[in-house]
Tab-separated table of C-alpha atoms in Angstrom:
chain	number	residue	atom	x	y	z
A	12	MET	CA	85.643	104.077	75.636
A	13	ASN	CA	87.577	107.329	75.457
A	14	GLN	CA	90.835	105.974	74.140
A	15	TYR	CA	91.809	105.496	70.530
A	16	ILE	CA	92.640	101.932	69.483
A	17	ASN	CA	95.194	101.481	66.720
A	18	LYS	CA	94.995	98.397	64.577
A	19	PRO	CA	97.917	96.119	65.473
A	20	THR	CA	100.448	95.930	62.664
A	21	PRO	CA	100.941	92.575	60.952
A	22	ALA	CA	104.531	92.568	62.237
A	23	PHE	CA	103.392	92.947	65.864
A	24	VAL	CA	100.714	90.303	65.443
A	25	ALA	CA	103.275	87.894	63.962
A	26	ALA	CA	105.858	88.700	66.652
A	27	SER	CA	103.250	88.093	69.364
A	28	TRP	CA	102.316	84.692	67.976
A	29	VAL	CA	105.982	83.758	67.505
A	30	ALA	CA	106.737	84.746	71.115
A	31	LEU	CA	103.832	82.675	72.426
A	32	LEU	CA	104.523	79.617	70.286
A	33	ALA	CA	108.315	79.739	70.638
A	34	GLY	CA	108.167	80.181	74.402
A	35	ALA	CA	105.550	77.496	74.972
A	36	ALA	CA	107.174	75.069	72.527
A	37	ALA	CA	110.652	75.564	73.989
A	38	TYR	CA	109.326	75.125	77.522
A	39	CYS	CA	107.388	71.961	76.623
A	40	ILE	CA	110.205	70.446	74.543
A	41	GLY	CA	112.643	71.155	77.362
A	42	LEU	CA	110.251	69.572	79.807
A	43	PHE	CA	109.735	66.513	77.600
A	44	ASN	CA	113.506	65.997	77.287
A	45	ALA	CA	114.276	66.750	80.945
A	46	ASP	CA	115.630	64.088	83.223
A	47	MET	CA	112.876	64.534	85.816
A	48	LEU	CA	110.315	62.340	87.443
A	49	LEU	CA	106.901	62.383	85.830
A	50	ASN	CA	105.356	64.199	88.801
A	51	GLU	CA	107.960	66.984	88.449
A	52	LYS	CA	107.185	67.320	84.758
A	53	GLY	CA	103.494	67.509	85.626
A	54	TYR	CA	104.178	70.259	88.159
A	55	TYR	CA	105.992	72.400	85.587
A	56	LEU	CA	103.392	71.689	82.897
A	57	ILE	CA	100.550	72.780	85.173
A	58	LEU	CA	102.495	75.926	86.063
A	59	ILE	CA	102.760	77.049	82.446
A	60	LEU	CA	99.122	76.244	81.745
A	61	TYR	CA	97.992	78.105	84.857
A	62	GLY	CA	100.389	80.951	84.052
A	63	LEU	CA	99.076	81.352	80.511
A	64	PHE	CA	95.483	81.392	81.723
A	65	ALA	CA	96.265	83.796	84.559
A	66	SER	CA	98.157	86.229	82.319
A	67	VAL	CA	95.383	86.304	79.708
A	68	SER	CA	92.788	86.825	82.461
A	69	LEU	CA	94.858	89.646	83.930
A	70	GLN	CA	95.206	91.348	80.541
A	71	LYS	CA	91.461	91.055	79.968
A	72	ILE	CA	90.501	92.410	83.366
A	73	ILE	CA	92.887	95.367	83.058
A	74	ARG	CA	91.453	96.153	79.641
A	75	ASP	CA	87.916	95.841	80.988
A	76	LYS	CA	88.725	98.407	83.664
A	77	LEU	CA	90.202	100.777	81.075
A	78	GLU	CA	87.063	100.464	78.960
A	79	GLY	CA	84.819	101.240	81.904
A	80	THR	CA	83.424	97.738	82.367
A	81	HIS	CA	82.623	96.979	85.997
A	82	VAL	CA	85.275	94.734	87.507
A	83	THR	CA	85.035	93.341	91.012
A	84	HIS	CA	87.985	93.974	93.288
A	85	ILE	CA	88.178	90.328	94.262
A	86	TYR	CA	88.533	89.093	90.672
A	87	TYR	CA	91.042	91.836	89.867
A	88	GLY	CA	93.075	90.803	92.915
A	89	LEU	CA	92.782	87.114	92.061
A	90	CYS	CA	94.147	87.751	88.566
A	91	TRP	CA	97.185	89.605	89.923
A	92	ALA	CA	97.674	86.994	92.627
A	93	SER	CA	97.462	84.140	90.119
A	94	VAL	CA	100.205	85.572	87.924
A	95	ALA	CA	102.395	86.258	90.963
A	96	ILE	CA	101.749	82.779	92.389
A	97	CYS	CA	102.702	81.118	89.092
A	98	ILE	CA	105.985	82.988	88.889
A	99	PHE	CA	106.688	82.385	92.586
A	100	LEU	CA	105.965	78.646	92.298
A	101	LEU	CA	108.193	78.390	89.226
A	102	ALA	CA	110.989	80.181	91.072
A	103	ILE	CA	110.645	77.943	94.157
A	104	GLY	CA	110.469	74.803	92.024
A	105	LEU	CA	113.538	75.736	90.008
A	106	PHE	CA	115.460	76.874	93.083
A	107	ASN	CA	114.967	73.431	94.623
A	108	ALA	CA	115.377	71.479	91.363
A	109	ASN	CA	118.470	69.436	90.680
A	110	LEU	CA	119.179	71.246	87.400
A	111	ALA	CA	122.121	73.132	85.981
A	112	LEU	CA	121.888	76.902	86.326
A	113	SER	CA	121.608	77.225	82.537
A	114	GLU	CA	118.600	74.866	82.529
A	115	LYS	CA	116.933	76.880	85.265
A	116	GLY	CA	117.472	80.053	83.254
A	117	PHE	CA	116.085	78.361	80.162
A	118	TYR	CA	112.839	77.460	81.928
A	119	ILE	CA	112.444	80.939	83.402
A	120	MET	CA	112.998	82.665	80.066
A	121	ALA	CA	110.737	80.290	78.121
A	122	PHE	CA	108.025	80.710	80.785
A	123	LEU	CA	108.180	84.513	80.760
A	124	LEU	CA	108.323	84.626	76.945
A	125	SER	CA	105.181	82.476	76.848
A	126	LEU	CA	103.343	84.772	79.258
A	127	PHE	CA	104.380	87.854	77.306
A	128	GLY	CA	103.271	86.219	74.062
A	129	ALA	CA	99.913	85.217	75.532
A	130	VAL	CA	99.239	88.758	76.774
A	131	SER	CA	100.253	90.252	73.416
A	132	VAL	CA	98.135	87.813	71.402
A	133	GLN	CA	95.143	88.483	73.684
A	134	LYS	CA	95.617	92.236	73.286
A	135	ASN	CA	95.829	91.957	69.511
A	136	ILE	CA	92.715	89.805	69.322
A	137	ARG	CA	90.803	92.214	71.549
A	138	ASP	CA	91.974	95.268	69.577
A	139	MET	CA	91.042	93.712	66.237
A	140	GLU	CA	87.634	92.604	67.543
A	141	TYR	CA	86.976	96.083	68.950
A	142	LEU	CA	87.919	97.688	65.649
A	143	ARG	CA	85.891	95.152	63.673
A	144	GLN	CA	82.802	95.857	65.781
A	145	HIS	CA	83.206	99.622	65.572
A	146	ASN	CA	83.965	99.619	61.848
A	147	LYS	CA	80.840	97.537	61.356
A	148	ILE	CA	78.812	100.038	63.364
A	149	ASP	CA	80.424	103.005	61.556
A	150	HIS	CA	79.721	101.320	58.233
A	151	LEU	CA	76.064	100.747	59.168
A	152	GLU	CA	75.684	104.348	60.310
A	153	LEU	CA	77.331	105.594	57.137
A	154	THR	CA	75.180	103.482	54.826
A	155	SER	CA	71.953	104.252	56.671
A	156	SER	CA	72.641	107.987	56.556
A	157	THR	CA	73.567	107.999	52.841
A	158	LEU	CA	70.760	105.796	51.571
A	159	PRO	CA	67.788	107.585	50.073
A	160	GLU	CA	64.624	107.317	52.066
A	161	ASN	CA	62.425	104.474	51.101
A	162	LYS	CA	59.265	105.968	49.593
A	163	GLU	CA	56.205	103.927	48.964
A	164	HIS	CA	54.699	104.127	45.502
């Protein structure tokens, strides 16, 4: 990989987790307290679960491409399509829902905050794992080059 990876700051890591947890919790609490039929609640729950998975998959596949890992065009397209489909289905569902405009806005914002948080958390985890692996390799190279040769007596 030709790019330099900075270690995510503790503040960014914390903000990413807060965004993910706050968005997902707000969305789920709002859904639990909503005056909807159970099948409607299930629809919105599946959308956030699918959206979180799709956004993490998209972040991973984009990062794979940047790192030079072979990525098939079909999977790359499916990841983009999945994120777009989730947002489109949420928009259609909320447009047709019998909810106040403020409630619709609440669900949209909580949904998007959750997706942003999931992408950020995934990025942080990947960056820290990359740095951990490379620091381990650098450490092994450093120690093997500085150790005296093992001579037999």
